[in-house]
Tab-separated table of C-alpha atoms in Angstrom:
chain	number	residue	atom	x	y	z
K	27	MET	CA	10.900	10.289	15.649
K	28	THR	CA	14.460	9.783	16.913
K	29	LYS	CA	14.849	7.697	20.022
K	30	LYS	CA	17.605	8.711	22.361
K	31	ILE	CA	16.648	6.861	25.517
K	32	ILE	CA	16.235	3.086	25.740
K	33	THR	CA	14.376	1.575	28.717
K	34	ILE	CA	14.836	-2.094	29.270
K	35	SER	CA	12.359	-4.042	31.341
K	36	ARG	CA	13.121	-7.669	31.805
K	37	GLU	CA	12.295	-10.986	33.382
K	38	PHE	CA	14.887	-12.199	35.837
K	39	GLY	CA	17.351	-14.402	34.051
K	40	SER	CA	16.443	-13.299	30.561
K	41	GLY	CA	19.723	-11.447	30.075
K	42	GLY	CA	17.951	-8.073	29.708
K	43	ARG	CA	20.538	-6.284	31.813
K	44	PHE	CA	23.442	-7.858	29.805
K	45	ILE	CA	21.788	-6.967	26.464
K	46	GLY	CA	21.196	-3.376	27.709
K	47	GLU	CA	24.786	-2.986	28.781
K	48	GLU	CA	25.990	-4.255	25.412
K	49	VAL	CA	23.771	-1.917	23.513
K	50	ALA	CA	24.829	1.129	25.531
K	51	GLN	CA	28.499	0.205	24.942
K	52	LYS	CA	28.067	-0.302	21.195
K	53	LEU	CA	26.165	3.001	20.862
K	54	GLY	CA	28.585	4.840	23.141
K	55	ILE	CA	25.794	6.093	25.411
K	56	ALA	CA	25.405	6.130	29.164
K	57	TYR	CA	24.137	3.071	31.040
K	58	TYR	CA	22.075	3.282	34.193
K	59	ASP	CA	21.412	0.384	36.401
K	60	LYS	CA	22.850	-0.060	39.883
K	61	ASP	CA	24.687	3.254	39.484
K	62	ILE	CA	21.343	5.012	39.916
K	63	ILE	CA	21.009	3.804	43.487
K	64	GLY	CA	23.303	6.395	44.993
K	65	GLN	CA	21.263	9.188	43.412
K	66	ILE	CA	17.969	7.724	44.589
K	67	ALA	CA	19.447	7.352	48.100
K	68	GLU	CA	20.483	10.995	48.040
K	69	GLN	CA	17.086	12.167	46.819
K	70	SER	CA	15.125	10.131	49.356
K	71	GLY	CA	17.410	10.368	52.379
K	72	LEU	CA	17.375	6.566	52.715
K	73	SER	CA	20.485	4.424	52.756
K	74	PRO	CA	21.890	2.974	49.465
K	75	LYS	CA	21.614	-0.475	50.936
K	76	TYR	CA	17.950	-0.092	51.549
K	77	ILE	CA	17.372	1.289	48.034
K	78	GLN	CA	19.302	-1.607	46.483
K	79	GLU	CA	17.152	-4.083	48.318
K	80	ASN	CA	13.813	-2.435	47.856
K	81	ALA	CA	13.553	-0.007	44.936
K	82	GLU	CA	11.902	-1.758	41.925
K	83	LEU	CA	10.809	-4.649	44.050
K	84	SER	CA	7.756	-4.781	46.160
K	85	PRO	CA	8.066	-6.224	49.691
K	86	LYS	CA	7.527	-9.947	49.698
K	87	LYS	CA	4.162	-9.667	51.282
K	88	GLY	CA	2.348	-9.087	47.973
K	89	MET	CA	0.170	-6.467	46.377
K	90	PHE	CA	-2.699	-6.227	48.840
K	91	ALA	CA	-0.516	-5.836	51.930
K	92	TYR	CA	1.717	-3.563	49.854
K	93	ALA	CA	-1.111	-1.132	49.298
K	94	PHE	CA	-2.220	-0.835	52.862
K	95	THR	CA	0.626	-1.253	55.279
K	96	GLY	CA	3.384	0.920	56.515
K	97	ARG	CA	1.838	4.276	55.603
K	98	ASP	CA	2.422	7.317	57.745
K	99	ILE	CA	-0.117	9.968	58.664
K	100	THR	CA	0.244	11.585	55.233
K	101	GLY	CA	-0.565	8.282	53.577
K	102	LYS	CA	2.971	7.803	52.249
K	103	SER	CA	4.762	4.539	52.797
K	104	ILE	CA	8.496	4.231	52.663
K	105	GLU	CA	8.055	2.553	49.258
K	106	ASP	CA	6.218	5.663	48.045
K	107	ILE	CA	9.149	7.840	49.115
K	108	VAL	CA	11.668	5.556	47.319
K	109	TYR	CA	9.456	5.523	44.255
K	110	GLU	CA	9.073	9.369	44.129
K	111	ALA	CA	12.853	9.724	44.469
K	112	GLN	CA	13.451	7.147	41.773
K	113	ARG	CA	11.009	8.965	39.468
K	114	LYS	CA	12.810	12.297	39.920
K	115	VAL	CA	16.191	10.744	39.242
K	116	ILE	CA	14.986	9.013	36.069
K	117	LEU	CA	13.348	12.179	34.732
K	118	GLU	CA	16.512	14.096	35.321
K	119	ILE	CA	18.708	11.523	33.636
K	120	ALA	CA	16.431	11.454	30.562
K	121	GLU	CA	16.635	15.212	30.343
K	122	LYS	CA	20.425	15.179	30.484
K	123	GLU	CA	21.625	12.584	27.932
K	124	SER	CA	21.093	9.613	25.679
K	125	CYS	CA	21.185	6.517	27.769
K	126	VAL	CA	19.997	2.941	28.486
K	127	ILE	CA	17.995	2.577	31.717
K	128	ILE	CA	17.432	-0.856	33.217
K	129	GLY	CA	14.136	-1.537	34.984
K	130	ARG	CA	12.705	0.781	37.658
K	131	ASN	CA	9.439	1.403	35.747
K	132	ALA	CA	11.374	3.883	33.520
K	133	ASP	CA	9.103	3.050	30.574
K	134	PHE	CA	6.068	4.399	32.482
K	135	ILE	CA	7.954	7.260	34.173
K	136	LEU	CA	9.069	8.579	30.790
K	137	LYS	CA	5.720	8.011	29.050
K	138	SER	CA	5.149	11.601	28.072
K	139	ARG	CA	8.420	11.812	26.062
K	140	ASP	CA	8.418	10.734	22.404
K	141	ASP	CA	12.154	9.946	22.241
K	142	VAL	CA	12.081	6.749	24.321
K	143	LEU	CA	12.328	3.236	22.967
K	144	ASN	CA	10.728	0.818	25.491
K	145	VAL	CA	12.063	-2.755	25.383
K	146	PHE	CA	10.875	-5.853	27.263
K	147	ILE	CA	13.174	-8.825	27.361
K	148	HIS	CA	11.745	-12.177	28.341
K	149	GLY	CA	12.827	-15.776	27.951
K	150	ASN	CA	12.040	-19.453	28.193
K	151	MET	CA	12.186	-20.977	31.754
K	152	PRO	CA	14.917	-23.552	31.052
K	153	GLU	CA	17.357	-20.940	29.590
K	154	LYS	CA	16.577	-18.493	32.432
K	155	VAL	CA	17.174	-21.207	35.019
K	156	GLN	CA	20.459	-22.180	33.396
K	157	ARG	CA	21.649	-18.553	33.416
K	158	ILE	CA	20.763	-17.995	37.067
K	159	CYS	CA	22.395	-21.217	38.157
K	160	LYS	CA	25.647	-20.129	36.539
K	161	LEU	CA	25.517	-16.441	37.567
K	162	TYR	CA	24.635	-17.015	41.276
K	163	ASN	CA	26.018	-20.559	41.652
K	164	VAL	CA	22.742	-21.914	42.904
K	165	SER	CA	20.759	-25.203	42.339
K	166	GLU	CA	18.051	-25.448	39.695
K	167	SER	CA	15.276	-25.425	42.229
K	168	ASP	CA	16.713	-22.361	43.951
K	169	ALA	CA	17.041	-20.647	40.535
K	170	VAL	CA	13.362	-21.308	39.786
K	171	LYS	CA	12.425	-19.896	43.168
K	172	MET	CA	14.588	-16.744	42.609
K	173	ILE	CA	13.046	-16.162	39.188
K	174	ASN	CA	9.483	-16.567	40.391
K	175	ASP	CA	10.060	-14.474	43.452
K	176	THR	CA	11.956	-11.605	41.827
K	177	ASP	CA	9.447	-11.371	38.849
K	178	LYS	CA	6.497	-11.424	41.248
K	179	ARG	CA	8.027	-8.545	43.221
K	180	ARG	CA	8.779	-6.583	40.053
K	181	ARG	CA	5.282	-7.214	38.727
K	182	THR	CA	3.706	-6.136	41.981
K	183	ASN	CA	5.734	-2.951	42.168
K	184	TYR	CA	5.051	-2.053	38.465
K	185	ASN	CA	1.282	-2.788	38.609
K	186	PHE	CA	1.031	-0.759	41.798
K	187	TYR	CA	2.798	2.377	40.667
K	188	THR	CA	1.710	2.424	37.007
K	189	ASP	CA	-1.786	1.819	35.587
K	190	GLN	CA	-0.358	-0.878	33.368
K	191	LYS	CA	0.247	-4.568	33.577
K	192	TRP	CA	3.885	-5.679	33.697
K	193	GLY	CA	4.787	-7.807	30.655
K	194	MET	CA	1.880	-6.687	28.381
K	195	ALA	CA	3.276	-6.177	24.889
K	196	ASP	CA	1.336	-2.918	24.588
K	197	ASN	CA	3.521	-1.160	27.117
K	198	TYR	CA	6.685	-1.591	25.042
K	199	THR	CA	7.906	-0.687	21.538
K	200	LEU	CA	9.647	-4.051	21.264
K	201	SER	CA	9.342	-7.262	23.191
K	202	LEU	CA	11.884	-9.960	22.572
K	203	ASN	CA	12.276	-13.537	23.687
K	204	SER	CA	16.038	-13.697	24.248
K	205	SER	CA	16.054	-17.464	24.493
K	206	GLN	CA	14.646	-17.893	21.028
K	207	ILE	CA	16.174	-14.911	19.307
K	208	GLY	CA	19.602	-14.975	21.001
K	209	TYR	CA	21.350	-12.067	22.752
K	210	PRO	CA	23.312	-10.723	19.785
K	211	LYS	CA	20.253	-10.515	17.578
K	212	CYS	CA	18.190	-8.848	20.323
K	213	GLU	CA	20.980	-6.196	20.584
K	214	SER	CA	20.974	-5.769	16.783
K	215	ILE	CA	17.158	-5.364	16.673
K	216	ILE	CA	17.127	-2.798	19.470
K	217	MET	CA	19.825	-0.794	17.670
K	218	GLN	CA	17.843	-0.829	14.394
K	219	CYS	CA	14.929	0.764	16.195
K	220	ILE	CA	16.592	3.983	17.365
L	23	MET	CA	16.401	-23.683	15.615
L	24	THR	CA	15.050	-22.877	12.103
L	25	LYS	CA	11.605	-21.311	11.981
L	26	LYS	CA	9.453	-22.229	9.103
L	27	ILE	CA	6.081	-21.050	10.289
L	28	ILE	CA	5.263	-17.541	11.273
L	29	THR	CA	2.071	-16.828	13.264
L	30	ILE	CA	0.896	-13.237	13.425
L	31	SER	CA	-1.439	-12.118	16.150
L	32	ARG	CA	-2.472	-8.554	15.980
L	33	GLU	CA	-4.522	-5.648	17.269
L	34	PHE	CA	-7.191	-4.466	14.929
L	35	GLY	CA	-5.874	-1.617	12.844
L	36	SER	CA	-2.184	-2.277	13.645
L	37	GLY	CA	-1.414	-3.468	10.110
L	38	GLY	CA	-0.516	-6.998	11.251
L	39	ARG	CA	-2.303	-8.679	8.423
L	40	PHE	CA	-0.595	-6.396	5.884
L	41	ILE	CA	2.828	-6.964	7.428
L	42	GLY	CA	2.193	-10.763	7.421
L	43	GLU	CA	1.205	-10.715	3.779
L	44	GLU	CA	4.293	-8.718	2.816
L	45	VAL	CA	6.586	-11.084	4.727
L	46	ALA	CA	5.045	-14.209	3.073
L	47	GLN	CA	5.462	-12.659	-0.344
L	48	LYS	CA	9.054	-11.542	0.285
L	49	LEU	CA	9.937	-15.012	1.584
L	50	GLY	CA	8.004	-16.772	-1.121
L	51	ILE	CA	6.031	-18.848	1.327
L	52	ALA	CA	2.256	-19.560	1.724
L	53	TYR	CA	-0.004	-17.013	3.412
L	54	TYR	CA	-3.108	-18.155	5.330
L	55	ASP	CA	-5.776	-15.737	6.422
L	56	LYS	CA	-9.311	-15.633	4.993
L	57	ASP	CA	-8.383	-18.580	2.653
L	58	ILE	CA	-8.495	-20.802	5.662
L	59	ILE	CA	-12.244	-20.281	6.096
L	60	GLY	CA	-13.215	-22.762	3.320
L	61	GLN	CA	-11.219	-25.457	5.025
L	62	ILE	CA	-12.647	-24.770	8.494
L	63	ALA	CA	-16.162	-24.758	7.014
L	64	GLU	CA	-15.485	-28.170	5.363
L	65	GLN	CA	-14.087	-29.660	8.619
L	66	SER	CA	-16.923	-28.358	10.832
L	67	GLY	CA	-19.876	-28.730	8.424
L	68	LEU	CA	-20.796	-25.127	9.044
L	69	SER	CA	-21.206	-22.473	6.365
L	70	PRO	CA	-18.220	-20.322	5.261
L	71	LYS	CA	-20.243	-17.263	6.035
L	72	TYR	CA	-20.763	-18.395	9.603
L	73	ILE	CA	-17.073	-19.201	10.018
L	74	GLN	CA	-16.022	-15.818	8.623
L	75	GLU	CA	-18.209	-14.025	11.117
L	76	ASN	CA	-17.458	-16.115	14.123
L	77	ALA	CA	-14.196	-17.981	14.036
L	78	GLU	CA	-11.497	-16.200	16.052
L	79	LEU	CA	-14.085	-13.879	17.583
L	80	SER	CA	-16.149	-14.524	20.590
L	81	PRO	CA	-19.843	-13.680	20.405
L	82	LYS	CA	-20.513	-10.113	21.489
L	83	LYS	CA	-21.975	-11.239	24.752
L	84	GLY	CA	-18.620	-11.551	26.514
L	85	MET	CA	-16.632	-14.131	28.329
L	86	PHE	CA	-19.019	-15.234	31.029
L	87	ALA	CA	-21.976	-15.804	28.762
L	88	TYR	CA	-19.623	-17.301	26.217
L	89	ALA	CA	-18.571	-20.081	28.554
L	90	PHE	CA	-22.053	-21.128	29.580
L	91	THR	CA	-24.556	-20.653	26.797
L	92	GLY	CA	-25.447	-22.513	23.696
L	93	ARG	CA	-23.926	-25.808	24.685
L	94	ASP	CA	-25.544	-29.137	23.590
L	95	ILE	CA	-25.999	-32.286	25.659
L	96	THR	CA	-22.332	-33.213	25.038
L	97	GLY	CA	-21.225	-29.831	26.467
L	98	LYS	CA	-20.028	-28.570	23.107
L	99	SER	CA	-21.118	-25.145	21.859
L	100	ILE	CA	-21.096	-24.215	18.219
L	101	GLU	CA	-17.991	-22.151	18.997
L	102	ASP	CA	-16.306	-25.267	20.303
L	103	ILE	CA	-17.013	-27.069	17.009
L	104	VAL	CA	-15.629	-24.173	15.031
L	105	TYR	CA	-12.524	-23.967	17.236
L	106	GLU	CA	-11.902	-27.709	16.961
L	107	ALA	CA	-12.167	-27.561	13.151
L	108	GLN	CA	-9.847	-24.496	13.090
L	109	ARG	CA	-7.341	-26.299	15.216
L	110	LYS	CA	-7.230	-29.325	12.944
L	111	VAL	CA	-6.823	-27.154	9.821
L	112	ILE	CA	-4.020	-25.138	11.376
L	113	LEU	CA	-2.170	-28.344	12.545
L	114	GLU	CA	-2.419	-29.780	9.064
L	115	ILE	CA	-1.188	-26.597	7.280
L	116	ALA	CA	1.843	-26.415	9.701
L	117	GLU	CA	2.665	-29.978	8.884
L	118	LYS	CA	2.531	-29.339	5.162
L	119	GLU	CA	4.507	-26.246	4.371
L	120	SER	CA	6.372	-23.086	5.421
L	121	CYS	CA	3.770	-20.311	5.824
L	122	VAL	CA	2.485	-17.230	7.508
L	123	ILE	CA	-0.804	-17.739	9.525
L	124	ILE	CA	-2.790	-14.712	10.634
L	125	GLY	CA	-4.593	-14.857	13.954
L	126	ARG	CA	-6.834	-17.763	14.933
L	127	ASN	CA	-4.803	-18.596	18.047
L	128	ALA	CA	-2.301	-20.288	15.866
L	129	ASP	CA	0.557	-19.416	18.310
L	130	PHE	CA	-1.167	-21.492	20.968
L	131	ILE	CA	-2.359	-24.250	18.631
L	132	LEU	CA	1.253	-24.852	17.345
L	133	LYS	CA	2.857	-24.546	20.789
L	134	SER	CA	4.378	-27.942	20.766
L	135	ARG	CA	6.375	-27.270	17.592
L	136	ASP	CA	9.812	-25.651	17.862
L	137	ASP	CA	9.850	-24.272	14.288
L	138	VAL	CA	7.319	-21.537	14.875
L	139	LEU	CA	7.964	-17.850	15.172
L	140	ASN	CA	5.156	-16.172	17.084
L	141	VAL	CA	4.691	-12.464	16.435
L	142	PHE	CA	2.299	-9.957	18.005
L	143	ILE	CA	1.735	-6.642	16.159
L	144	HIS	CA	0.187	-3.833	18.105
L	145	GLY	CA	0.035	-0.042	17.665
L	146	ASN	CA	-0.841	3.396	19.060
L	147	MET	CA	-4.564	4.252	19.043
L	148	PRO	CA	-4.285	7.431	16.760
L	149	GLU	CA	-2.514	5.448	14.022
L	150	LYS	CA	-4.867	2.483	14.295
L	151	VAL	CA	-7.888	4.814	14.103
L	152	GLN	CA	-6.496	6.511	11.027
L	153	ARG	CA	-5.897	3.169	9.301
L	154	ILE	CA	-9.403	1.872	10.035
L	155	CYS	CA	-11.046	5.123	8.889
L	156	LYS	CA	-9.262	4.849	5.577
L	157	LEU	CA	-9.725	1.088	5.067
L	158	TYR	CA	-13.427	0.943	6.022
L	159	ASN	CA	-14.353	4.496	5.133
L	160	VAL	CA	-15.845	5.141	8.578
L	161	SER	CA	-15.759	8.039	11.087
L	162	GLU	CA	-13.146	8.304	13.801
L	163	SER	CA	-15.624	7.397	16.586
L	164	ASP	CA	-16.859	4.383	14.563
L	165	ALA	CA	-13.265	3.341	14.014
L	166	VAL	CA	-12.554	3.485	17.855
L	167	LYS	CA	-15.660	1.445	18.410
L	168	MET	CA	-14.612	-1.202	15.807
L	169	ILE	CA	-11.083	-1.458	17.295
L	170	ASN	CA	-12.348	-1.853	20.868
L	171	ASP	CA	-15.072	-4.288	19.857
L	172	THR	CA	-12.930	-6.478	17.600
L	173	ASP	CA	-10.024	-6.662	20.050
L	174	LYS	CA	-12.381	-7.441	22.933
L	175	ARG	CA	-13.802	-10.343	20.947
L	176	ARG	CA	-10.359	-11.662	19.906
L	177	ARG	CA	-9.117	-11.338	23.477
L	178	THR	CA	-12.194	-13.247	24.889
L	179	ASN	CA	-11.861	-15.992	22.281
L	180	TYR	CA	-8.069	-16.347	22.930
L	181	ASN	CA	-8.306	-16.310	26.719
L	182	PHE	CA	-11.158	-18.784	26.628
L	183	TYR	CA	-9.464	-21.387	24.366
L	184	THR	CA	-5.889	-21.016	25.586
L	185	ASP	CA	-4.531	-20.856	29.097
L	186	GLN	CA	-2.821	-17.568	28.230
L	187	LYS	CA	-3.588	-13.950	28.151
L	188	TRP	CA	-3.909	-12.258	24.721
L	189	GLY	CA	-1.293	-9.599	24.243
L	190	MET	CA	1.090	-10.760	27.002
L	191	ALA	CA	4.683	-10.444	25.609
L	192	ASP	CA	5.514	-13.897	26.970
L	193	ASN	CA	3.293	-15.654	24.429
L	194	TYR	CA	5.220	-14.416	21.479
L	195	THR	CA	8.796	-14.542	20.254
L	196	LEU	CA	8.530	-10.982	19.081
L	197	SER	CA	6.073	-8.152	19.823
L	198	LEU	CA	6.319	-5.012	17.731
L	199	ASN	CA	4.562	-1.670	17.945
L	200	SER	CA	3.988	-0.940	14.231
L	201	SER	CA	3.079	2.713	14.805
L	202	GLN	CA	6.505	3.456	16.364
L	203	ILE	CA	8.618	1.044	14.327
L	204	GLY	CA	6.895	1.365	10.950
L	205	TYR	CA	5.691	-1.406	8.717
L	206	PRO	CA	8.825	-1.965	6.616
L	207	LYS	CA	11.081	-2.218	9.693
L	208	CYS	CA	8.628	-4.662	11.312
L	209	GLU	CA	8.784	-6.815	8.238
L	210	SER	CA	12.596	-6.738	8.219
L	211	ILE	CA	12.839	-7.657	11.903
L	212	ILE	CA	10.465	-10.625	11.493
L	213	MET	CA	12.509	-11.865	8.514
L	214	GLN	CA	15.758	-11.567	10.538
L	215	CYS	CA	14.315	-13.923	13.124
L	216	ILE	CA	13.612	-16.893	10.953
């Protein structure tokens, strides 16, 4: 089957976003990452700032609290509203054009399509820490904290809204360790698979 | 770093063994799968038939029983003896030559080396069922049972003897869905990474 949509899930600091951007550019297709936020905001009626800070990430309180707090009388939490808006936007984008979509559970949201290549980019801790130190100008210990915290929130969000476990190879067509393989080879392997 | 050893973990029916054999042949390096059994038998003092039926697979009784039954006064079960023999054989092989090693938790056993490419091959259920029906001349429902049973036993054995979760992308350099990517492309991607 021909793949026209590439979803990239990634560990924080693994370079997944960078790799996705490069692939989109090389293939001359659309790239959706932060640019999706405005559309989700419009769909949900929430502010772009709120979406940026909360979509894709669970609140810091963790899975159990996540599931049971902040729900209105209809049983919908504000996270559910964001997720539903995000789901609609991703389905519309996939219908419209070939593209790379970063994160936001797009692999699961587009599960019923057969033209999607799902990629998971992960890496070794030392390389991820180095990257985060450089990108955000933080200390090593702060970088470790950012990595653990962000990945925990991504994992909680993913596991809550899908019936899958974040980071299980089975969810993805391809999973690549960018620290061991290197970014250019990751890009080339992804492009060979579409 | 240069990789000289390729470990291939795989879901039953995903063609991981076949892909590993092809890669070894194309690279002109050694291939270890069933041939390892004689060496494990020699190391452990158990019969090759017993090793073939039990190494890599947990007993059918499942994880909990696995951990607590059949242990002698030293706390070692027969599975522990097999595992220890298997570990020694795999460490020796890796020391000796470039090779492909199928299964047997080799990714974890060789974790301290930096010349190992760890691959996980998985696939879609319909394709795996088709392959098992053809290879073992069984019905579709029997194939499903064989797949679920074998993978459950592999998972239990892996999770028990390593501190990792079988099938998590993070354990492997590369994880590939052979049903979506196709066997020849899986082989080519593996060879590009060494």
